[in-house]
Each structure stands twice: as C-alpha cells, then as structure tokens.
Amino acid sequence: IQLTQSPSSLSASVGDRVTITCRASQGISSYLAWYQQKPGKAPKVLIYAASTLQSGVPSRFSGSGSGTDFTLTISSLQPEDFATYYCQQLNTYPLTFGPGTKVDIK
Amino acid sequence: EVQLLESGGGLVQPGGSLRLSCAASGFTFNSYGMYWVRQAPGKGLEWVSGISAGGSSTHFADSVKGRFTTSRDTSKNTLYLQMNSLRADDTAAYYCAKEGSGWWIDSWGQGTLVTVSP
C-alpha cells in the first residue's frame, strides 16, 4: 500500500491552522497513525487509529478520515510544532510510511 | 519507562553483513510486537521489518526481503536484525521500535547508524 502526503512542505506562522493530508493507494479503514519528528530525534506518535490522540499529546492535534483519505490538523501552530510529520498505514504488511510533510516557520 | 537501546551499527563494505541489537526494558518484552525502521540521511522513514510478540511471525519490506532477518530473545529482552548482502542504499539510521496497542509504534530507540561504503 502506497501513501502520499500533501503538501510535501509548508511554511506557517505561530497561531496558524495547519492541515496535512495523507492518501492511501487502497482502502485501509482507520488503520493509520501520524508521527512527528524533529531534527536529530526519533519520531513520536501523535495520533493512532486515524483519530485517537496519544496520551500526552496536546489537544491542538487532531486526526480524521477513513478508507483512503486522512487528515492531520494542528488547530493553532506552536513554536514546538515545527517538525516533519509522517503518516503510516497499519492495515497490511509491509507497514508503509508516507513521504513526510515538513512544517517550517514562515 | 520504556527504553530501547540499539547497538551494532557501523561501517561495512558492500556485500558485507552486520547484526543490530536492541535491548529493551521497562515493559513486558514478550507481550509486544517489535519493529525496525530506518531513515537514510536527509530522507524519510522506511519501515523495514516486524516480528510478532511470540517471535513466530516476521514481515519485511520488499527492499530487504531475502537479505535481512529479524529475531528476538525473550531471555535477554533483546531484538535483533541480521543484515546480509548489504548495499549502499541500506545506509541509514536504524531505529528499534515497540508496537502500541495496535500495530502503531508507541516507543522508539535513539537509532544506530549503518554506513555501507567501500
């Protein structure tokens, strides 16, 4: 299963609402996770099962979608949110990642 | 606290072999599936392999199938990745990762760098 993400990068300001899209090449129900990775660090999970917020993750992060189209939304971008975001499908092995979306400062 | 500590990375020549280890602590090791994920320099994440909690089932990315194997030793709480016939495009940081309540990853190691070069 192939995943595409759009945009590949974006520039935004603190306080902006940011939306990242992940599209699967075939239906994956709600078997999708979102990760955040900062430079030089391991990724960390934000959302799993498409819309379930991982414990400890700020509520400004939210996920939605099912089937083939999914969205990660940051309701009000904070300075610590500048990072790269990846989706991962968990429906079928191999458990592929999307190519990533880099969010940087405008 | 979950801790995953990879080791075994380094410089290896094309065609060579390397075995990575991941020492796990802070959770019941034989209750969770485990993964290897890699990241080439400046590139995105690539899922490499997975092994079930009991070790009886393994899965691999097409890019490594037939060259890499994965195993786990419950007595040592350690995950392994045996990498054979290494190629330049296997150069990456290799992360050990633990599955969450589903197949998603809830914990990651710090990564170990593998460089394949003459």
JSON list of C-alpha atoms in Angstrom, two decimals:
[
{"chain": "A", "resi": 1, "resn": "ILE", "atom": "CA", "xyz": [0.00, 0.00, 0.00]},
{"chain": "A", "resi": 2, "resn": "GLN", "atom": "CA", "xyz": [1.44, 3.34, -1.09]},
{"chain": "A", "resi": 3, "resn": "LEU", "atom": "CA", "xyz": [0.88, 6.53, 0.88]},
{"chain": "A", "resi": 4, "resn": "THR", "atom": "CA", "xyz": [1.12, 10.05, -0.47]},
{"chain": "A", "resi": 5, "resn": "GLN", "atom": "CA", "xyz": [1.16, 13.20, 1.63]},
{"chain": "A", "resi": 6, "resn": "SER", "atom": "CA", "xyz": [0.37, 16.74, 0.67]},
{"chain": "A", "resi": 7, "resn": "PRO", "atom": "CA", "xyz": [1.83, 19.20, 0.80]},
{"chain": "A", "resi": 8, "resn": "SER", "atom": "CA", "xyz": [5.43, 17.94, 0.94]},
{"chain": "A", "resi": 9, "resn": "SER", "atom": "CA", "xyz": [6.31, 21.10, 2.82]},
{"chain": "A", "resi": 10, "resn": "LEU", "atom": "CA", "xyz": [4.63, 24.21, 4.09]},
{"chain": "A", "resi": 11, "resn": "SER", "atom": "CA", "xyz": [5.53, 27.45, 5.77]},
{"chain": "A", "resi": 12, "resn": "ALA", "atom": "CA", "xyz": [3.28, 28.71, 8.51]},
{"chain": "A", "resi": 13, "resn": "SER", "atom": "CA", "xyz": [3.18, 31.18, 11.36]},
{"chain": "A", "resi": 14, "resn": "VAL", "atom": "CA", "xyz": [2.58, 30.61, 15.04]},
{"chain": "A", "resi": 15, "resn": "GLY", "atom": "CA", "xyz": [-1.15, 30.52, 15.61]},
{"chain": "A", "resi": 16, "resn": "ASP", "atom": "CA", "xyz": [-1.99, 29.28, 12.11]},
{"chain": "A", "resi": 17, "resn": "ARG", "atom": "CA", "xyz": [-4.29, 26.35, 11.48]},
{"chain": "A", "resi": 18, "resn": "VAL", "atom": "CA", "xyz": [-2.38, 23.68, 9.56]},
{"chain": "A", "resi": 19, "resn": "THR", "atom": "CA", "xyz": [-3.82, 20.73, 7.65]},
{"chain": "A", "resi": 20, "resn": "ILE", "atom": "CA", "xyz": [-1.82, 17.84, 6.22]},
{"chain": "A", "resi": 21, "resn": "THR", "atom": "CA", "xyz": [-3.38, 15.19, 4.01]},
{"chain": "A", "resi": 22, "resn": "CYS", "atom": "CA", "xyz": [-2.42, 11.52, 3.63]},
{"chain": "A", "resi": 23, "resn": "ARG", "atom": "CA", "xyz": [-3.89, 9.38, 0.87]},
{"chain": "A", "resi": 24, "resn": "ALA", "atom": "CA", "xyz": [-3.63, 5.60, 0.63]},
{"chain": "A", "resi": 25, "resn": "SER", "atom": "CA", "xyz": [-3.49, 3.68, -2.64]},
{"chain": "A", "resi": 26, "resn": "GLN", "atom": "CA", "xyz": [-6.23, 1.39, -1.36]},
{"chain": "A", "resi": 27, "resn": "GLY", "atom": "CA", "xyz": [-8.65, 1.38, 1.50]},
{"chain": "A", "resi": 28, "resn": "ILE", "atom": "CA", "xyz": [-7.15, 0.94, 4.94]},
{"chain": "A", "resi": 29, "resn": "SER", "atom": "CA", "xyz": [-10.22, 1.53, 7.09]},
{"chain": "A", "resi": 30, "resn": "SER", "atom": "CA", "xyz": [-8.98, 3.55, 10.09]},
{"chain": "A", "resi": 31, "resn": "TYR", "atom": "CA", "xyz": [-5.61, 1.84, 10.36]},
{"chain": "A", "resi": 32, "resn": "LEU", "atom": "CA", "xyz": [-3.50, 4.96, 10.20]},
{"chain": "A", "resi": 33, "resn": "ALA", "atom": "CA", "xyz": [-1.09, 6.69, 12.55]},
{"chain": "A", "resi": 34, "resn": "TRP", "atom": "CA", "xyz": [0.57, 10.10, 12.49]},
{"chain": "A", "resi": 35, "resn": "TYR", "atom": "CA", "xyz": [4.08, 10.79, 13.81]},
{"chain": "A", "resi": 36, "resn": "GLN", "atom": "CA", "xyz": [6.07, 13.94, 14.44]},
{"chain": "A", "resi": 37, "resn": "GLN", "atom": "CA", "xyz": [9.84, 14.00, 14.01]},
{"chain": "A", "resi": 38, "resn": "LYS", "atom": "CA", "xyz": [12.21, 16.81, 14.94]},
{"chain": "A", "resi": 39, "resn": "PRO", "atom": "CA", "xyz": [15.75, 17.01, 13.53]},
{"chain": "A", "resi": 40, "resn": "GLY", "atom": "CA", "xyz": [18.13, 14.52, 15.10]},
{"chain": "A", "resi": 41, "resn": "LYS", "atom": "CA", "xyz": [15.36, 12.89, 17.14]},
{"chain": "A", "resi": 42, "resn": "ALA", "atom": "CA", "xyz": [13.32, 9.73, 16.90]},
{"chain": "A", "resi": 43, "resn": "PRO", "atom": "CA", "xyz": [9.72, 10.16, 15.79]},
{"chain": "A", "resi": 44, "resn": "LYS", "atom": "CA", "xyz": [6.88, 10.21, 18.27]},
{"chain": "A", "resi": 45, "resn": "VAL", "atom": "CA", "xyz": [3.30, 9.15, 17.74]},
{"chain": "A", "resi": 46, "resn": "LEU", "atom": "CA", "xyz": [0.61, 11.81, 17.77]},
{"chain": "A", "resi": 47, "resn": "ILE", "atom": "CA", "xyz": [-2.48, 10.00, 16.52]},
{"chain": "A", "resi": 48, "resn": "TYR", "atom": "CA", "xyz": [-3.38, 6.35, 16.00]},
{"chain": "A", "resi": 49, "resn": "ALA", "atom": "CA", "xyz": [-6.47, 4.62, 14.64]},
{"chain": "A", "resi": 50, "resn": "ALA", "atom": "CA", "xyz": [-6.82, 7.70, 12.41]},
{"chain": "A", "resi": 51, "resn": "SER", "atom": "CA", "xyz": [-8.32, 9.92, 15.10]},
{"chain": "A", "resi": 52, "resn": "THR", "atom": "CA", "xyz": [-7.25, 8.76, 18.58]},
{"chain": "A", "resi": 53, "resn": "LEU", "atom": "CA", "xyz": [-4.94, 11.19, 20.32]},
{"chain": "A", "resi": 54, "resn": "GLN", "atom": "CA", "xyz": [-1.96, 9.54, 22.00]},
{"chain": "A", "resi": 55, "resn": "SER", "atom": "CA", "xyz": [-1.77, 10.19, 25.72]},
{"chain": "A", "resi": 56, "resn": "GLY", "atom": "CA", "xyz": [0.17, 13.34, 26.49]},
{"chain": "A", "resi": 57, "resn": "VAL", "atom": "CA", "xyz": [-0.20, 14.86, 23.02]},
{"chain": "A", "resi": 58, "resn": "PRO", "atom": "CA", "xyz": [-1.71, 18.38, 23.07]},
{"chain": "A", "resi": 59, "resn": "SER", "atom": "CA", "xyz": [-5.34, 18.65, 22.03]},
{"chain": "A", "resi": 60, "resn": "ARG", "atom": "CA", "xyz": [-4.49, 21.10, 19.24]},
{"chain": "A", "resi": 61, "resn": "PHE", "atom": "CA", "xyz": [-3.57, 17.98, 17.23]},
{"chain": "A", "resi": 62, "resn": "SER", "atom": "CA", "xyz": [-6.42, 16.06, 15.67]},
{"chain": "A", "resi": 63, "resn": "GLY", "atom": "CA", "xyz": [-6.86, 13.40, 13.03]},
{"chain": "A", "resi": 64, "resn": "SER", "atom": "CA", "xyz": [-9.73, 12.39, 10.82]},
{"chain": "A", "resi": 65, "resn": "GLY", "atom": "CA", "xyz": [-10.58, 10.20, 7.88]},
{"chain": "A", "resi": 66, "resn": "SER", "atom": "CA", "xyz": [-11.10, 6.59, 6.90]},
{"chain": "A", "resi": 67, "resn": "GLY", "atom": "CA", "xyz": [-10.75, 4.47, 3.82]},
{"chain": "A", "resi": 68, "resn": "THR", "atom": "CA", "xyz": [-8.19, 6.21, 1.64]},
{"chain": "A", "resi": 69, "resn": "ASP", "atom": "CA", "xyz": [-8.20, 9.86, 2.74]},
{"chain": "A", "resi": 70, "resn": "PHE", "atom": "CA", "xyz": [-6.90, 11.14, 6.05]},
{"chain": "A", "resi": 71, "resn": "THR", "atom": "CA", "xyz": [-6.10, 14.49, 7.61]},
{"chain": "A", "resi": 72, "resn": "LEU", "atom": "CA", "xyz": [-3.89, 15.71, 10.42]},
{"chain": "A", "resi": 73, "resn": "THR", "atom": "CA", "xyz": [-4.85, 19.14, 11.72]},
{"chain": "A", "resi": 74, "resn": "ILE", "atom": "CA", "xyz": [-2.97, 21.42, 14.08]},
{"chain": "A", "resi": 75, "resn": "SER", "atom": "CA", "xyz": [-5.53, 23.95, 15.24]},
{"chain": "A", "resi": 76, "resn": "SER", "atom": "CA", "xyz": [-3.10, 26.63, 16.39]},
{"chain": "A", "resi": 77, "resn": "LEU", "atom": "CA", "xyz": [0.52, 26.09, 15.46]},
{"chain": "A", "resi": 78, "resn": "GLN", "atom": "CA", "xyz": [3.00, 26.48, 18.31]},
{"chain": "A", "resi": 79, "resn": "PRO", "atom": "CA", "xyz": [6.77, 27.05, 18.09]},
{"chain": "A", "resi": 80, "resn": "GLU", "atom": "CA", "xyz": [7.46, 23.47, 19.18]},
{"chain": "A", "resi": 81, "resn": "ASP", "atom": "CA", "xyz": [5.34, 22.09, 16.32]},
{"chain": "A", "resi": 82, "resn": "PHE", "atom": "CA", "xyz": [7.82, 22.95, 13.61]},
{"chain": "A", "resi": 83, "resn": "ALA", "atom": "CA", "xyz": [8.85, 19.48, 12.51]},
{"chain": "A", "resi": 84, "resn": "THR", "atom": "CA", "xyz": [8.26, 16.81, 9.88]},
{"chain": "A", "resi": 85, "resn": "TYR", "atom": "CA", "xyz": [5.06, 14.80, 10.01]},
{"chain": "A", "resi": 86, "resn": "TYR", "atom": "CA", "xyz": [4.60, 11.27, 8.69]},
{"chain": "A", "resi": 87, "resn": "CYS", "atom": "CA", "xyz": [1.56, 9.08, 8.25]},
{"chain": "A", "resi": 88, "resn": "GLN", "atom": "CA", "xyz": [1.82, 5.29, 8.45]},
{"chain": "A", "resi": 89, "resn": "GLN", "atom": "CA", "xyz": [-0.68, 2.68, 7.35]},
{"chain": "A", "resi": 90, "resn": "LEU", "atom": "CA", "xyz": [-1.26, -0.19, 9.73]},
{"chain": "A", "resi": 91, "resn": "ASN", "atom": "CA", "xyz": [-3.67, -2.22, 7.63]},
{"chain": "A", "resi": 92, "resn": "THR", "atom": "CA", "xyz": [-1.35, -4.51, 5.69]},
{"chain": "A", "resi": 93, "resn": "TYR", "atom": "CA", "xyz": [2.28, -5.59, 5.88]},
{"chain": "A", "resi": 94, "resn": "PRO", "atom": "CA", "xyz": [4.61, -4.01, 4.96]},
{"chain": "A", "resi": 95, "resn": "LEU", "atom": "CA", "xyz": [3.54, -1.13, 7.23]},
{"chain": "A", "resi": 96, "resn": "THR", "atom": "CA", "xyz": [4.50, 1.74, 4.95]},
{"chain": "A", "resi": 97, "resn": "PHE", "atom": "CA", "xyz": [5.10, 5.36, 5.83]},
{"chain": "A", "resi": 98, "resn": "GLY", "atom": "CA", "xyz": [4.16, 8.39, 3.81]},
{"chain": "A", "resi": 99, "resn": "PRO", "atom": "CA", "xyz": [6.99, 10.56, 2.43]},
{"chain": "A", "resi": 100, "resn": "GLY", "atom": "CA", "xyz": [6.55, 13.22, 5.09]},
{"chain": "A", "resi": 101, "resn": "THR", "atom": "CA", "xyz": [5.44, 16.85, 5.32]},
{"chain": "A", "resi": 102, "resn": "LYS", "atom": "CA", "xyz": [7.91, 19.40, 6.63]},
{"chain": "A", "resi": 103, "resn": "VAL", "atom": "CA", "xyz": [6.37, 22.29, 8.54]},
{"chain": "A", "resi": 104, "resn": "ASP", "atom": "CA", "xyz": [8.65, 25.27, 8.94]},
{"chain": "A", "resi": 105, "resn": "ILE", "atom": "CA", "xyz": [8.44, 28.84, 10.06]},
{"chain": "A", "resi": 106, "resn": "LYS", "atom": "CA", "xyz": [7.14, 31.48, 7.67]},
{"chain": "B", "resi": 1, "resn": "GLU", "atom": "CA", "xyz": [9.61, 3.78, 31.45]},
{"chain": "B", "resi": 2, "resn": "VAL", "atom": "CA", "xyz": [10.14, 2.04, 28.13]},
{"chain": "B", "resi": 3, "resn": "GLN", "atom": "CA", "xyz": [13.75, 2.06, 26.98]},
{"chain": "B", "resi": 4, "resn": "LEU", "atom": "CA", "xyz": [15.08, 0.72, 23.70]},
{"chain": "B", "resi": 5, "resn": "LEU", "atom": "CA", "xyz": [18.82, 0.79, 23.17]},
{"chain": "B", "resi": 6, "resn": "GLU", "atom": "CA", "xyz": [20.20, -0.13, 19.76]},
{"chain": "B", "resi": 7, "resn": "SER", "atom": "CA", "xyz": [23.76, -1.22, 19.13]},
{"chain": "B", "resi": 8, "resn": "GLY", "atom": "CA", "xyz": [25.82, -2.86, 16.41]},
{"chain": "B", "resi": 9, "resn": "GLY", "atom": "CA", "xyz": [25.85, -0.15, 13.80]},
{"chain": "B", "resi": 10, "resn": "GLY", "atom": "CA", "xyz": [29.00, 0.89, 11.98]},
{"chain": "B", "resi": 11, "resn": "LEU", "atom": "CA", "xyz": [30.84, 0.95, 8.68]},
{"chain": "B", "resi": 12, "resn": "VAL", "atom": "CA", "xyz": [30.61, -2.13, 6.48]},
{"chain": "B", "resi": 13, "resn": "GLN", "atom": "CA", "xyz": [31.65, -2.83, 2.91]},
{"chain": "B", "resi": 14, "resn": "PRO", "atom": "CA", "xyz": [29.09, -3.56, 0.19]},
{"chain": "B", "resi": 15, "resn": "GLY", "atom": "CA", "xyz": [28.17, -7.22, 0.26]},
{"chain": "B", "resi": 16, "resn": "GLY", "atom": "CA", "xyz": [29.02, -7.48, 3.93]},
{"chain": "B", "resi": 17, "resn": "SER", "atom": "CA", "xyz": [26.91, -8.37, 6.96]},
{"chain": "B", "resi": 18, "resn": "LEU", "atom": "CA", "xyz": [26.02, -6.71, 10.22]},
{"chain": "B", "resi": 19, "resn": "ARG", "atom": "CA", "xyz": [23.82, -7.64, 13.16]},
{"chain": "B", "resi": 20, "resn": "LEU", "atom": "CA", "xyz": [21.96, -4.96, 15.07]},
{"chain": "B", "resi": 21, "resn": "SER", "atom": "CA", "xyz": [20.71, -5.50, 18.61]},
{"chain": "B", "resi": 22, "resn": "CYS", "atom": "CA", "xyz": [18.06, -3.68, 20.58]},
{"chain": "B", "resi": 23, "resn": "ALA", "atom": "CA", "xyz": [17.99, -4.09, 24.35]},
{"chain": "B", "resi": 24, "resn": "ALA", "atom": "CA", "xyz": [14.51, -3.48, 25.70]},
{"chain": "B", "resi": 25, "resn": "SER", "atom": "CA", "xyz": [13.42, -2.61, 29.22]},
{"chain": "B", "resi": 26, "resn": "GLY", "atom": "CA", "xyz": [10.52, -1.06, 31.08]},
{"chain": "B", "resi": 27, "resn": "PHE", "atom": "CA", "xyz": [7.81, -3.32, 29.63]},
{"chain": "B", "resi": 28, "resn": "THR", "atom": "CA", "xyz": [6.92, -6.98, 29.26]},
{"chain": "B", "resi": 29, "resn": "PHE", "atom": "CA", "xyz": [9.03, -7.73, 26.20]},
{"chain": "B", "resi": 30, "resn": "ASN", "atom": "CA", "xyz": [7.26, -10.94, 25.14]},
{"chain": "B", "resi": 31, "resn": "SER", "atom": "CA", "xyz": [3.88, -9.21, 25.07]},
{"chain": "B", "resi": 32, "resn": "TYR", "atom": "CA", "xyz": [4.56, -6.80, 22.21]},
{"chain": "B", "resi": 33, "resn": "GLY", "atom": "CA", "xyz": [5.47, -6.95, 18.58]},
{"chain": "B", "resi": 34, "resn": "MET", "atom": "CA", "xyz": [8.65, -5.13, 17.65]},
{"chain": "B", "resi": 35, "resn": "TYR", "atom": "CA", "xyz": [9.85, -3.33, 14.54]},
{"chain": "B", "resi": 36, "resn": "TRP", "atom": "CA", "xyz": [12.88, -1.98, 12.78]},
{"chain": "B", "resi": 37, "resn": "VAL", "atom": "CA", "xyz": [12.50, 1.33, 10.95]},
{"chain": "B", "resi": 38, "resn": "ARG", "atom": "CA", "xyz": [15.28, 3.07, 9.07]},
{"chain": "B", "resi": 39, "resn": "GLN", "atom": "CA", "xyz": [15.98, 6.56, 7.83]},
{"chain": "B", "resi": 40, "resn": "ALA", "atom": "CA", "xyz": [18.58, 7.33, 5.20]},
{"chain": "B", "resi": 41, "resn": "PRO", "atom": "CA", "xyz": [20.43, 10.63, 5.70]},
{"chain": "B", "resi": 42, "resn": "GLY", "atom": "CA", "xyz": [18.10, 13.51, 4.90]},
{"chain": "B", "resi": 43, "resn": "LYS", "atom": "CA", "xyz": [15.30, 11.17, 3.85]},
{"chain": "B", "resi": 44, "resn": "GLY", "atom": "CA", "xyz": [12.02, 9.92, 5.24]},
{"chain": "B", "resi": 45, "resn": "LEU", "atom": "CA", "xyz": [11.13, 6.94, 7.38]},
{"chain": "B", "resi": 46, "resn": "GLU", "atom": "CA", "xyz": [11.14, 3.44, 5.90]},
{"chain": "B", "resi": 47, "resn": "TRP", "atom": "CA", "xyz": [9.55, 0.52, 7.74]},
{"chain": "B", "resi": 48, "resn": "VAL", "atom": "CA", "xyz": [12.00, -2.40, 7.50]},
{"chain": "B", "resi": 49, "resn": "SER", "atom": "CA", "xyz": [10.69, -5.36, 9.48]},
{"chain": "B", "resi": 50, "resn": "GLY", "atom": "CA", "xyz": [8.34, -6.56, 12.17]},
{"chain": "B", "resi": 51, "resn": "ILE", "atom": "CA", "xyz": [8.22, -9.55, 14.47]},
{"chain": "B", "resi": 52, "resn": "SER", "atom": "CA", "xyz": [5.28, -10.76, 16.48]},
{"chain": "B", "resi": 53, "resn": "ALA", "atom": "CA", "xyz": [5.24, -10.83, 20.27]},
{"chain": "B", "resi": 54, "resn": "GLY", "atom": "CA", "xyz": [6.00, -14.55, 20.37]},
{"chain": "B", "resi": 55, "resn": "GLY", "atom": "CA", "xyz": [8.53, -14.38, 17.56]},
{"chain": "B", "resi": 56, "resn": "SER", "atom": "CA", "xyz": [6.73, -16.85, 15.31]},
{"chain": "B", "resi": 57, "resn": "SER", "atom": "CA", "xyz": [5.76, -14.34, 12.62]},
{"chain": "B", "resi": 58, "resn": "THR", "atom": "CA", "xyz": [8.04, -11.95, 10.76]},
{"chain": "B", "resi": 59, "resn": "HIS", "atom": "CA", "xyz": [7.48, -9.47, 7.94]},
{"chain": "B", "resi": 60, "resn": "PHE", "atom": "CA", "xyz": [9.84, -7.46, 5.78]},
{"chain": "B", "resi": 61, "resn": "ALA", "atom": "CA", "xyz": [9.86, -4.58, 3.36]},
{"chain": "B", "resi": 62, "resn": "ASP", "atom": "CA", "xyz": [10.36, -5.65, -0.24]},
{"chain": "B", "resi": 63, "resn": "SER", "atom": "CA", "xyz": [13.64, -3.73, -0.30]},
{"chain": "B", "resi": 64, "resn": "VAL", "atom": "CA", "xyz": [15.22, -6.04, 2.29]},
{"chain": "B", "resi": 65, "resn": "LYS", "atom": "CA", "xyz": [13.33, -9.29, 1.81]},
{"chain": "B", "resi": 66, "resn": "GLY", "atom": "CA", "xyz": [15.69, -12.23, 1.40]},
{"chain": "B", "resi": 67, "resn": "ARG", "atom": "CA", "xyz": [18.64, -10.25, 2.77]},
{"chain": "B", "resi": 68, "resn": "PHE", "atom": "CA", "xyz": [17.52, -9.28, 6.29]},
{"chain": "B", "resi": 69, "resn": "THR", "atom": "CA", "xyz": [16.13, -11.45, 9.07]},
{"chain": "B", "resi": 70, "resn": "THR", "atom": "CA", "xyz": [14.79, -10.48, 12.48]},
{"chain": "B", "resi": 71, "resn": "SER", "atom": "CA", "xyz": [14.59, -12.42, 15.71]},
{"chain": "B", "resi": 72, "resn": "ARG", "atom": "CA", "xyz": [14.09, -11.88, 19.40]},
{"chain": "B", "resi": 73, "resn": "ASP", "atom": "CA", "xyz": [15.49, -13.44, 22.55]},
{"chain": "B", "resi": 74, "resn": "THR", "atom": "CA", "xyz": [12.98, -13.24, 25.38]},
{"chain": "B", "resi": 75, "resn": "SER", "atom": "CA", "xyz": [15.53, -14.39, 27.97]},
{"chain": "B", "resi": 76, "resn": "LYS", "atom": "CA", "xyz": [17.66, -11.36, 27.13]},
{"chain": "B", "resi": 77, "resn": "ASN", "atom": "CA", "xyz": [14.82, -8.93, 26.26]},
{"chain": "B", "resi": 78, "resn": "THR", "atom": "CA", "xyz": [16.64, -8.26, 23.02]},
{"chain": "B", "resi": 79, "resn": "LEU", "atom": "CA", "xyz": [15.57, -7.76, 19.42]},
{"chain": "B", "resi": 80, "resn": "TYR", "atom": "CA", "xyz": [17.94, -8.46, 16.54]},
{"chain": "B", "resi": 81, "resn": "LEU", "atom": "CA", "xyz": [18.24, -7.51, 12.89]},
{"chain": "B", "resi": 82, "resn": "GLN", "atom": "CA", "xyz": [20.63, -9.61, 10.82]},
{"chain": "B", "resi": 83, "resn": "MET", "atom": "CA", "xyz": [21.56, -7.77, 7.67]},
{"chain": "B", "resi": 84, "resn": "ASN", "atom": "CA", "xyz": [23.31, -9.62, 4.84]},
{"chain": "B", "resi": 85, "resn": "SER", "atom": "CA", "xyz": [24.35, -8.66, 1.32]},
{"chain": "B", "resi": 86, "resn": "LEU", "atom": "CA", "xyz": [24.41, -5.02, 2.33]},
{"chain": "B", "resi": 87, "resn": "ARG", "atom": "CA", "xyz": [24.21, -2.34, -0.32]},
{"chain": "B", "resi": 88, "resn": "ALA", "atom": "CA", "xyz": [24.97, 1.36, -0.38]},
{"chain": "B", "resi": 89, "resn": "ASP", "atom": "CA", "xyz": [21.26, 2.16, -0.23]},
{"chain": "B", "resi": 90, "resn": "ASP", "atom": "CA", "xyz": [21.00, 0.36, 3.11]},
{"chain": "B", "resi": 91, "resn": "THR", "atom": "CA", "xyz": [22.96, 3.25, 4.64]},
{"chain": "B", "resi": 92, "resn": "ALA", "atom": "CA", "xyz": [20.67, 4.72, 7.27]},
{"chain": "B", "resi": 93, "resn": "ALA", "atom": "CA", "xyz": [19.94, 5.23, 10.92]},
{"chain": "B", "resi": 94, "resn": "TYR", "atom": "CA", "xyz": [18.16, 2.10, 12.12]},
{"chain": "B", "resi": 95, "resn": "TYR", "atom": "CA", "xyz": [15.55, 2.51, 14.83]},
{"chain": "B", "resi": 96, "resn": "CYS", "atom": "CA", "xyz": [14.19, -0.23, 17.04]},
{"chain": "B", "resi": 97, "resn": "ALA", "atom": "CA", "xyz": [10.53, 0.36, 17.85]},
{"chain": "B", "resi": 98, "resn": "LYS", "atom": "CA", "xyz": [7.81, -1.15, 20.02]},
{"chain": "B", "resi": 99, "resn": "GLU", "atom": "CA", "xyz": [4.24, -1.60, 18.92]},
{"chain": "B", "resi": 100, "resn": "GLY", "atom": "CA", "xyz": [1.43, 0.04, 20.84]},
{"chain": "B", "resi": 101, "resn": "SER", "atom": "CA", "xyz": [-1.98, -1.47, 21.47]},
{"chain": "B", "resi": 102, "resn": "GLY", "atom": "CA", "xyz": [-2.38, -1.91, 17.73]},
{"chain": "B", "resi": 103, "resn": "TRP", "atom": "CA", "xyz": [0.32, -2.10, 15.08]},
{"chain": "B", "resi": 104, "resn": "TRP", "atom": "CA", "xyz": [1.29, 1.55, 15.53]},
{"chain": "B", "resi": 105, "resn": "ILE", "atom": "CA", "xyz": [4.60, 2.46, 17.17]},
{"chain": "B", "resi": 106, "resn": "ASP", "atom": "CA", "xyz": [4.47, 3.90, 20.67]},
{"chain": "B", "resi": 107, "resn": "SER", "atom": "CA", "xyz": [8.17, 3.86, 21.56]},
{"chain": "B", "resi": 108, "resn": "TRP", "atom": "CA", "xyz": [11.38, 4.31, 19.63]},
{"chain": "B", "resi": 109, "resn": "GLY", "atom": "CA", "xyz": [15.05, 3.81, 20.34]},
{"chain": "B", "resi": 110, "resn": "GLN", "atom": "CA", "xyz": [17.60, 6.52, 19.64]},
{"chain": "B", "resi": 111, "resn": "GLY", "atom": "CA", "xyz": [18.82, 4.79, 16.47]},
{"chain": "B", "resi": 112, "resn": "THR", "atom": "CA", "xyz": [22.11, 3.28, 15.34]},
{"chain": "B", "resi": 113, "resn": "LEU", "atom": "CA", "xyz": [23.87, 4.36, 12.16]},
{"chain": "B", "resi": 114, "resn": "VAL", "atom": "CA", "xyz": [24.79, 1.85, 9.49]},
{"chain": "B", "resi": 115, "resn": "THR", "atom": "CA", "xyz": [27.07, 3.02, 6.70]},
{"chain": "B", "resi": 116, "resn": "VAL", "atom": "CA", "xyz": [27.68, 0.80, 3.71]},
{"chain": "B", "resi": 117, "resn": "SER", "atom": "CA", "xyz": [30.69, 2.02, 1.79]},
{"chain": "B", "resi": 118, "resn": "PRO", "atom": "CA", "xyz": [33.91, 0.62, 0.23]}
]
